[in-house]
PDB file of C-alpha atoms in Angstrom:
ATOM      1  CA  UNK D1223      29.727  56.753  92.672  1.00 95.00           C
ATOM      2  CA  UNK D1224      33.061  55.501  93.976  1.00 97.00           C
ATOM      3  CA  UNK D1225      33.565  56.668  97.544  1.00 98.00           C
ATOM      4  CA  UNK D1226      37.061  57.772  98.470  1.00 98.00           C
ATOM      5  CA  UNK D1227      37.800  57.643 102.196  1.00 98.00           C
ATOM      6  CA  UNK D1228      40.850  59.408 103.562  1.00 98.00           C
ATOM      7  CA  UNK D1229      42.416  59.059 106.984  1.00 98.00           C
ATOM      8  CA  UNK D1230      43.256  60.799 109.107  1.00 97.00           C
ATOM      9  CA  UNK D1231      41.238  63.929 108.371  1.00 98.00           C
ATOM     10  CA  UNK D1232      43.599  66.011 110.480  1.00 98.00           C
ATOM     11  CA  UNK D1233      47.336  65.393 110.738  1.00 98.00           C
ATOM     12  CA  UNK D1234      49.496  67.499 113.060  1.00 98.00           C
ATOM     13  CA  UNK D1235      53.158  66.911 112.217  1.00 97.00           C
ATOM     14  CA  UNK D1236      56.463  68.107 113.630  1.00 97.00           C
ATOM     15  CA  UNK D1237      58.738  69.841 111.131  1.00 97.00           C
ATOM     16  CA  UNK D1238      61.242  67.395 109.694  1.00 97.00           C
ATOM     17  CA  UNK D1239      59.171  64.366 110.648  1.00 97.00           C
ATOM     18  CA  UNK D1240      57.408  62.035 108.208  1.00 98.00           C
ATOM     19  CA  UNK D1241      53.694  62.095 107.442  1.00 98.00           C
ATOM     20  CA  UNK D1242      51.423  59.524 105.870  1.00 98.00           C
ATOM     21  CA  UNK D1243      47.887  59.853 104.478  1.00 98.00           C
ATOM     22  CA  UNK D1244      45.705  56.887 103.604  1.00 98.00           C
ATOM     23  CA  UNK D1245      43.099  56.800 100.857  1.00 98.00           C
ATOM     24  CA  UNK D1246      40.738  53.884 100.311  1.00 98.00           C
ATOM     25  CA  UNK D1247      38.275  53.453  97.475  1.00 98.00           C
ATOM     26  CA  UNK D1248      34.952  51.604  97.528  1.00 98.00           C
ATOM     27  CA  UNK D1249      35.874  49.844  94.269  1.00 97.00           C
ATOM     28  CA  UNK D1250      39.081  48.763  92.602  1.00 98.00           C
ATOM     29  CA  UNK D1251      40.717  51.612  90.702  1.00 98.00           C
ATOM     30  CA  UNK D1252      42.361  49.398  88.086  1.00 98.00           C
ATOM     31  CA  UNK D1253      41.208  50.667  84.699  1.00 97.00           C
ATOM     32  CA  UNK D1254      40.583  48.552  81.603  1.00 96.00           C
ATOM     33  CA  UNK D1255      43.960  49.638  80.205  1.00 96.00           C
ATOM     34  CA  UNK D1256      45.748  48.160  83.231  1.00 96.00           C
ATOM     35  CA  UNK D1257      46.595  51.518  84.795  1.00 96.00           C
ATOM     36  CA  UNK D1258      45.366  52.688  88.177  1.00 98.00           C
ATOM     37  CA  UNK D1259      44.105  56.259  88.093  1.00 97.00           C
ATOM     38  CA  UNK D1260      44.619  57.376  91.660  1.00 98.00           C
ATOM     39  CA  UNK D1261      45.944  60.918  91.921  1.00 98.00           C
ATOM     40  CA  UNK D1262      46.915  63.217  94.780  1.00 98.00           C
ATOM     41  CA  UNK D1263      46.372  66.966  95.052  1.00 98.00           C
ATOM     42  CA  UNK D1264      47.667  69.549  97.501  1.00 98.00           C
ATOM     43  CA  UNK D1265      45.716  72.692  98.346  1.00 98.00           C
ATOM     44  CA  UNK D1266      47.687  75.242 100.302  1.00 98.00           C
ATOM     45  CA  UNK D1267      45.717  77.813 102.308  1.00 96.00           C
ATOM     46  CA  UNK D1268      44.026  80.304  99.994  1.00 95.00           C
ATOM     47  CA  UNK D1269      45.311  78.612  96.851  1.00 97.00           C
ATOM     48  CA  UNK D1270      43.954  76.441  94.073  1.00 97.00           C
ATOM     49  CA  UNK D1271      44.605  72.718  94.198  1.00 97.00           C
ATOM     50  CA  UNK D1272      47.824  71.471  92.633  1.00 97.00           C
ATOM     51  CA  UNK D1273      48.411  67.926  91.423  1.00 97.00           C
ATOM     52  CA  UNK D1274      51.352  66.219  93.135  1.00 98.00           C
ATOM     53  CA  UNK D1275      51.062  62.600  92.051  1.00 98.00           C
ATOM     54  CA  UNK D1276      49.254  60.863  89.181  1.00 97.00           C
ATOM     55  CA  UNK D1277      48.639  57.191  88.517  1.00 97.00           C
ATOM     56  CA  UNK D1278      49.515  56.194  92.086  1.00 98.00           C
ATOM     57  CA  UNK D1279      53.204  57.014  92.130  1.00 98.00           C
ATOM     58  CA  UNK D1280      54.219  59.436  89.363  1.00 97.00           C
ATOM     59  CA  UNK D1281      55.395  62.779  90.698  1.00 97.00           C
ATOM     60  CA  UNK D1282      54.478  65.883  88.741  1.00 96.00           C
ATOM     61  CA  UNK D1283      57.198  68.159  87.461  1.00 94.00           C
ATOM     62  CA  UNK D1284      58.517  70.424  90.206  1.00 96.00           C
ATOM     63  CA  UNK D1285      57.152  68.314  93.052  1.00 98.00           C
ATOM     64  CA  UNK D1286      59.843  67.689  95.678  1.00 97.00           C
ATOM     65  CA  UNK D1287      61.010  64.097  95.976  1.00 96.00           C
ATOM     66  CA  UNK D1288      60.007  64.033  99.644  1.00 98.00           C
ATOM     67  CA  UNK D1289      56.495  63.338  98.309  1.00 98.00           C
ATOM     68  CA  UNK D1290      55.791  59.768  97.254  1.00 98.00           C
ATOM     69  CA  UNK D1291      52.712  57.745  96.418  1.00 98.00           C
ATOM     70  CA  UNK D1292      52.089  54.032  96.629  1.00 98.00           C
ATOM     71  CA  UNK D1293      49.343  51.455  96.725  1.00 98.00           C
ATOM     72  CA  UNK D1294      47.195  49.275  94.543  1.00 97.00           C
ATOM     73  CA  UNK D1295      43.610  48.161  94.004  1.00 97.00           C
ATOM     74  CA  UNK D1296      41.650  50.008  96.666  1.00 98.00           C
ATOM     75  CA  UNK D1297      44.352  51.035  99.135  1.00 98.00           C
ATOM     76  CA  UNK D1298      46.695  53.969  98.582  1.00 98.00           C
ATOM     77  CA  UNK D1299      49.121  56.119 100.561  1.00 98.00           C
ATOM     78  CA  UNK D1300      50.728  59.520 100.179  1.00 98.00           C
ATOM     79  CA  UNK D1301      53.920  59.951 102.177  1.00 98.00           C
ATOM     80  CA  UNK D1302      55.939  63.028 102.986  1.00 98.00           C
ATOM     81  CA  UNK D1303      59.388  61.919 104.110  1.00 98.00           C
ATOM     82  CA  UNK D1304      60.243  65.103 106.028  1.00 98.00           C
ATOM     83  CA  UNK D1305      57.526  67.699 106.453  1.00 98.00           C
ATOM     84  CA  UNK D1306      58.440  71.295 105.687  1.00 97.00           C
ATOM     85  CA  UNK D1307      56.490  74.441 106.538  1.00 97.00           C
ATOM     86  CA  UNK D1308      55.366  74.849 102.916  1.00 97.00           C
ATOM     87  CA  UNK D1309      53.605  71.464 103.070  1.00 98.00           C
ATOM     88  CA  UNK D1310      50.819  72.851 105.268  1.00 98.00           C
ATOM     89  CA  UNK D1311      47.467  72.505 103.573  1.00 98.00           C
ATOM     90  CA  UNK D1312      44.772  70.021 102.631  1.00 98.00           C
ATOM     91  CA  UNK D1313      45.582  66.913 100.622  1.00 98.00           C
ATOM     92  CA  UNK D1314      42.995  65.191  98.439  1.00 98.00           C
ATOM     93  CA  UNK D1315      43.073  61.848  96.697  1.00 98.00           C
ATOM     94  CA  UNK D1316      41.122  61.635  93.468  1.00 98.00           C
ATOM     95  CA  UNK D1317      40.079  58.632  91.394  1.00 97.00           C
ATOM     96  CA  UNK D1318      39.714  58.955  87.640  1.00 96.00           C
ATOM     97  CA  UNK D1319      38.993  55.306  86.841  1.00 97.00           C
ATOM     98  CA  UNK D1320      35.219  55.467  87.256  1.00 96.00           C
ATOM     99  CA  UNK D1321      32.883  58.246  86.095  1.00 93.00           C
ATOM    100  CA  UNK D1322      32.076  60.487  87.795  1.00 94.00           C
ATOM    101  CA  UNK D1323      35.516  61.335  89.056  1.00 95.00           C
ATOM    102  CA  UNK D1324      35.442  61.590  92.841  1.00 97.00           C
ATOM    103  CA  UNK D1325      37.665  63.067  95.529  1.00 97.00           C
ATOM    104  CA  UNK D1326      38.378  62.114  99.102  1.00 98.00           C
ATOM    105  CA  UNK D1327      37.211  64.402 101.898  1.00 97.00           C
ATOM    106  CA  UNK D1328      40.658  65.880 102.345  1.00 98.00           C
ATOM    107  CA  UNK D1329      43.347  65.575 105.015  1.00 98.00           C
ATOM    108  CA  UNK D1330      44.492  68.752 106.708  1.00 98.00           C
ATOM    109  CA  UNK D1331      48.218  68.767 107.423  1.00 98.00           C
ATOM    110  CA  UNK D1332      49.363  71.258 110.013  1.00 98.00           C
ATOM    111  CA  UNK D1333      52.532  71.865 111.972  1.00 96.00           C
ATOM    112  CA  UNK D1334      52.509  70.972 115.662  1.00 94.00           C
TER     113      UNK D1334
ATOM    114  CA  UNK Q 497      53.206  78.970  80.522  1.00 90.00           C
ATOM    115  CA  UNK Q 498      49.470  78.436  80.196  1.00 94.00           C
ATOM    116  CA  UNK Q 499      47.221  80.369  82.584  1.00 97.00           C
ATOM    117  CA  UNK Q 500      43.501  80.056  83.219  1.00 98.00           C
ATOM    118  CA  UNK Q 501      41.233  82.834  84.432  1.00 98.00           C
ATOM    119  CA  UNK Q 502      37.618  82.407  85.500  1.00 98.00           C
ATOM    120  CA  UNK Q 503      35.209  85.308  85.059  1.00 98.00           C
ATOM    121  CA  UNK Q 504      31.535  85.931  85.684  1.00 97.00           C
ATOM    122  CA  UNK Q 505      29.064  87.273  88.238  1.00 97.00           C
ATOM    123  CA  UNK Q 506      29.949  86.699  91.859  1.00 96.00           C
ATOM    124  CA  UNK Q 507      26.317  86.804  92.940  1.00 98.00           C
ATOM    125  CA  UNK Q 508      23.445  84.892  91.377  1.00 98.00           C
ATOM    126  CA  UNK Q 509      19.822  84.805  92.526  1.00 98.00           C
ATOM    127  CA  UNK Q 510      18.131  81.508  93.393  1.00 97.00           C
ATOM    128  CA  UNK Q 511      16.443  79.788  90.422  1.00 97.00           C
ATOM    129  CA  UNK Q 512      18.567  81.752  87.943  1.00 98.00           C
ATOM    130  CA  UNK Q 513      21.435  80.515  85.758  1.00 98.00           C
ATOM    131  CA  UNK Q 514      25.056  80.728  86.826  1.00 98.00           C
ATOM    132  CA  UNK Q 515      27.352  81.572  83.906  1.00 98.00           C
ATOM    133  CA  UNK Q 516      31.141  81.490  84.026  1.00 98.00           C
ATOM    134  CA  UNK Q 517      33.854  81.749  81.390  1.00 98.00           C
ATOM    135  CA  UNK Q 518      37.407  80.474  81.538  1.00 98.00           C
ATOM    136  CA  UNK Q 519      39.927  82.327  79.392  1.00 98.00           C
ATOM    137  CA  UNK Q 520      43.054  80.432  78.419  1.00 97.00           C
ATOM    138  CA  UNK Q 521      46.232  82.440  77.887  1.00 96.00           C
ATOM    139  CA  UNK Q 522      49.774  81.396  77.068  1.00 95.00           C
ATOM    140  CA  UNK Q 523      48.620  78.356  75.139  1.00 93.00           C
ATOM    141  CA  UNK Q 524      45.990  76.984  72.797  1.00 92.00           C
ATOM    142  CA  UNK Q 525      42.716  75.477  73.895  1.00 93.00           C
ATOM    143  CA  UNK Q 526      43.127  72.866  71.162  1.00 90.00           C
ATOM    144  CA  UNK Q 527      44.152  69.273  71.830  1.00 85.00           C
ATOM    145  CA  UNK Q 528      43.235  69.258  75.511  1.00 92.00           C
ATOM    146  CA  UNK Q 529      40.425  68.358  77.860  1.00 95.00           C
ATOM    147  CA  UNK Q 530      39.059  71.157  80.050  1.00 97.00           C
ATOM    148  CA  UNK Q 531      37.102  70.828  83.275  1.00 97.00           C
ATOM    149  CA  UNK Q 532      34.979  72.724  85.740  1.00 98.00           C
ATOM    150  CA  UNK Q 533      35.337  71.760  89.402  1.00 98.00           C
ATOM    151  CA  UNK Q 534      33.747  73.432  92.401  1.00 98.00           C
ATOM    152  CA  UNK Q 535      34.401  73.694  96.131  1.00 98.00           C
ATOM    153  CA  UNK Q 536      31.747  74.885  98.595  1.00 97.00           C
ATOM    154  CA  UNK Q 537      33.206  77.139 101.289  1.00 95.00           C
ATOM    155  CA  UNK Q 538      35.198  75.065 103.769  1.00 92.00           C
ATOM    156  CA  UNK Q 539      34.384  71.822 101.982  1.00 94.00           C
ATOM    157  CA  UNK Q 540      35.865  69.396  99.478  1.00 95.00           C
ATOM    158  CA  UNK Q 541      36.068  69.227  95.695  1.00 97.00           C
ATOM    159  CA  UNK Q 542      33.280  68.241  93.295  1.00 97.00           C
ATOM    160  CA  UNK Q 543      33.756  67.572  89.585  1.00 96.00           C
ATOM    161  CA  UNK Q 544      31.128  69.306  87.472  1.00 97.00           C
ATOM    162  CA  UNK Q 545      32.132  68.114  84.025  1.00 96.00           C
ATOM    163  CA  UNK Q 546      34.598  68.375  81.198  1.00 96.00           C
ATOM    164  CA  UNK Q 547      34.790  69.264  77.526  1.00 96.00           C
ATOM    165  CA  UNK Q 548      37.228  68.298  74.800  1.00 94.00           C
ATOM    166  CA  UNK Q 549      38.360  71.117  72.518  1.00 92.00           C
ATOM    167  CA  UNK Q 550      36.335  69.498  69.743  1.00 92.00           C
ATOM    168  CA  UNK Q 551      33.175  70.025  71.799  1.00 93.00           C
ATOM    169  CA  UNK Q 552      32.438  66.581  73.237  1.00 95.00           C
ATOM    170  CA  UNK Q 553      31.350  66.724  76.872  1.00 96.00           C
ATOM    171  CA  UNK Q 554      30.759  64.605  79.929  1.00 96.00           C
ATOM    172  CA  UNK Q 555      28.897  65.786  83.023  1.00 97.00           C
ATOM    173  CA  UNK Q 556      28.623  64.598  86.602  1.00 96.00           C
ATOM    174  CA  UNK Q 557      25.287  62.723  86.732  1.00 96.00           C
ATOM    175  CA  UNK Q 558      24.385  64.575  89.923  1.00 96.00           C
ATOM    176  CA  UNK Q 559      24.373  67.871  87.993  1.00 97.00           C
ATOM    177  CA  UNK Q 560      23.789  66.701  84.430  1.00 96.00           C
ATOM    178  CA  UNK Q 561      20.229  67.994  84.120  1.00 96.00           C
ATOM    179  CA  UNK Q 562      21.371  71.530  84.955  1.00 98.00           C
ATOM    180  CA  UNK Q 563      24.841  71.803  83.391  1.00 98.00           C
ATOM    181  CA  UNK Q 564      26.079  72.917  80.002  1.00 98.00           C
ATOM    182  CA  UNK Q 565      29.766  73.287  79.164  1.00 98.00           C
ATOM    183  CA  UNK Q 566      30.761  74.785  75.829  1.00 97.00           C
ATOM    184  CA  UNK Q 567      33.965  75.833  74.080  1.00 96.00           C
ATOM    185  CA  UNK Q 568      34.856  78.724  71.792  1.00 95.00           C
ATOM    186  CA  UNK Q 569      38.180  77.917  70.165  1.00 93.00           C
ATOM    187  CA  UNK Q 570      38.289  81.251  68.322  1.00 94.00           C
ATOM    188  CA  UNK Q 571      38.360  83.063  71.666  1.00 96.00           C
ATOM    189  CA  UNK Q 572      40.414  80.428  73.496  1.00 96.00           C
ATOM    190  CA  UNK Q 573      37.630  80.158  76.058  1.00 97.00           C
ATOM    191  CA  UNK Q 574      35.287  77.597  77.509  1.00 97.00           C
ATOM    192  CA  UNK Q 575      32.189  78.234  79.570  1.00 98.00           C
ATOM    193  CA  UNK Q 576      29.921  76.813  82.243  1.00 98.00           C
ATOM    194  CA  UNK Q 577      26.197  77.298  82.632  1.00 98.00           C
ATOM    195  CA  UNK Q 578      24.390  75.913  85.670  1.00 98.00           C
ATOM    196  CA  UNK Q 579      20.646  76.458  85.726  1.00 98.00           C
ATOM    197  CA  UNK Q 580      18.094  76.646  88.528  1.00 98.00           C
ATOM    198  CA  UNK Q 581      20.702  77.397  91.162  1.00 98.00           C
ATOM    199  CA  UNK Q 582      20.085  77.189  94.905  1.00 98.00           C
ATOM    200  CA  UNK Q 583      22.169  78.097  97.941  1.00 97.00           C
ATOM    201  CA  UNK Q 584      23.770  74.649  97.674  1.00 97.00           C
ATOM    202  CA  UNK Q 585      25.490  75.829  94.485  1.00 98.00           C
ATOM    203  CA  UNK Q 586      27.427  78.497  96.389  1.00 98.00           C
ATOM    204  CA  UNK Q 587      31.068  77.582  95.859  1.00 98.00           C
ATOM    205  CA  UNK Q 588      34.428  78.527  94.456  1.00 98.00           C
ATOM    206  CA  UNK Q 589      34.363  77.450  90.827  1.00 98.00           C
ATOM    207  CA  UNK Q 590      37.632  76.382  89.227  1.00 98.00           C
ATOM    208  CA  UNK Q 591      38.398  75.846  85.582  1.00 98.00           C
ATOM    209  CA  UNK Q 592      41.234  73.473  84.820  1.00 97.00           C
ATOM    210  CA  UNK Q 593      43.212  71.825  82.033  1.00 96.00           C
ATOM    211  CA  UNK Q 594      44.112  68.172  81.704  1.00 92.00           C
ATOM    212  CA  UNK Q 595      47.633  67.900  80.390  1.00 85.00           C
ATOM    213  CA  UNK Q 596      47.681  64.119  80.054  1.00 82.00           C
ATOM    214  CA  UNK Q 597      44.155  62.777  79.961  1.00 85.00           C
ATOM    215  CA  UNK Q 598      40.943  63.042  81.900  1.00 88.00           C
ATOM    216  CA  UNK Q 599      41.775  60.154  84.183  1.00 92.00           C
ATOM    217  CA  UNK Q 600      44.901  61.696  85.719  1.00 92.00           C
ATOM    218  CA  UNK Q 601      43.109  64.866  86.798  1.00 91.00           C
ATOM    219  CA  UNK Q 602      43.926  68.457  85.917  1.00 93.00           C
ATOM    220  CA  UNK Q 603      47.522  69.598  85.863  1.00 92.00           C
ATOM    221  CA  UNK Q 604      46.714  73.308  85.511  1.00 96.00           C
ATOM    222  CA  UNK Q 605      44.079  75.161  87.543  1.00 97.00           C
ATOM    223  CA  UNK Q 606      42.660  78.649  87.478  1.00 98.00           C
ATOM    224  CA  UNK Q 607      42.665  80.732  90.639  1.00 98.00           C
ATOM    225  CA  UNK Q 608      38.971  80.072  91.184  1.00 98.00           C
ATOM    226  CA  UNK Q 609      36.037  82.422  91.488  1.00 98.00           C
ATOM    227  CA  UNK Q 610      33.532  82.519  94.332  1.00 98.00           C
ATOM    228  CA  UNK Q 611      29.907  82.435  93.264  1.00 98.00           C
ATOM    229  CA  UNK Q 612      27.299  83.106  95.921  1.00 98.00           C
ATOM    230  CA  UNK Q 613      23.675  82.180  95.369  1.00 98.00           C
ATOM    231  CA  UNK Q 614      21.483  84.558  97.317  1.00 97.00           C
ATOM    232  CA  UNK Q 615      18.530  86.857  96.813  1.00 95.00           C
TER     233      UNK Q 615
END
């Protein structure tokens, strides 16, 4: 299975400040169709996961533009330009290129 | 707006079969892929498997020998069966819909249902 490694696992952030989460895969996530299927999910406390970003950098409908995704190959980043209180939760990267689909361990974002 | 609701027993005995159903409302089960994903308490996410509305399936190899996912288009439902459960199968089980394709992950999730395996 492809191993997804996130860092840091815990991220205390001051409101209004930026935050960055890294996700690295044990294999390239470039699919045979040329796309890279690296997706990001947010799980707020007590809620179901919610997809924020698909195919590295495409924001889902309704996702604030302070969230952005970037990266290529095996190295990816989720950035929050200015953290708001509603951003508290656990963030997971997920690769869909190789079966079985696998998730990172999660990064817990909290307010300092 | 499509909504997903998991249902089934919250407590299952070891060695028995866990059975859950996901009811889709506000939309048709046709023309989409549907998944089951689980999350042990305080831990991360694990993909169990998915089914296309036509009935084709794909399971996580780590669970494949114990998993069956099926669909009932007439009831707008799909189901999960996991046999020979142990305490390690205790988790919140989510059903989910893929609005683009399997590879981009689910865009719509149910609220999840906690299943505890215990005698």
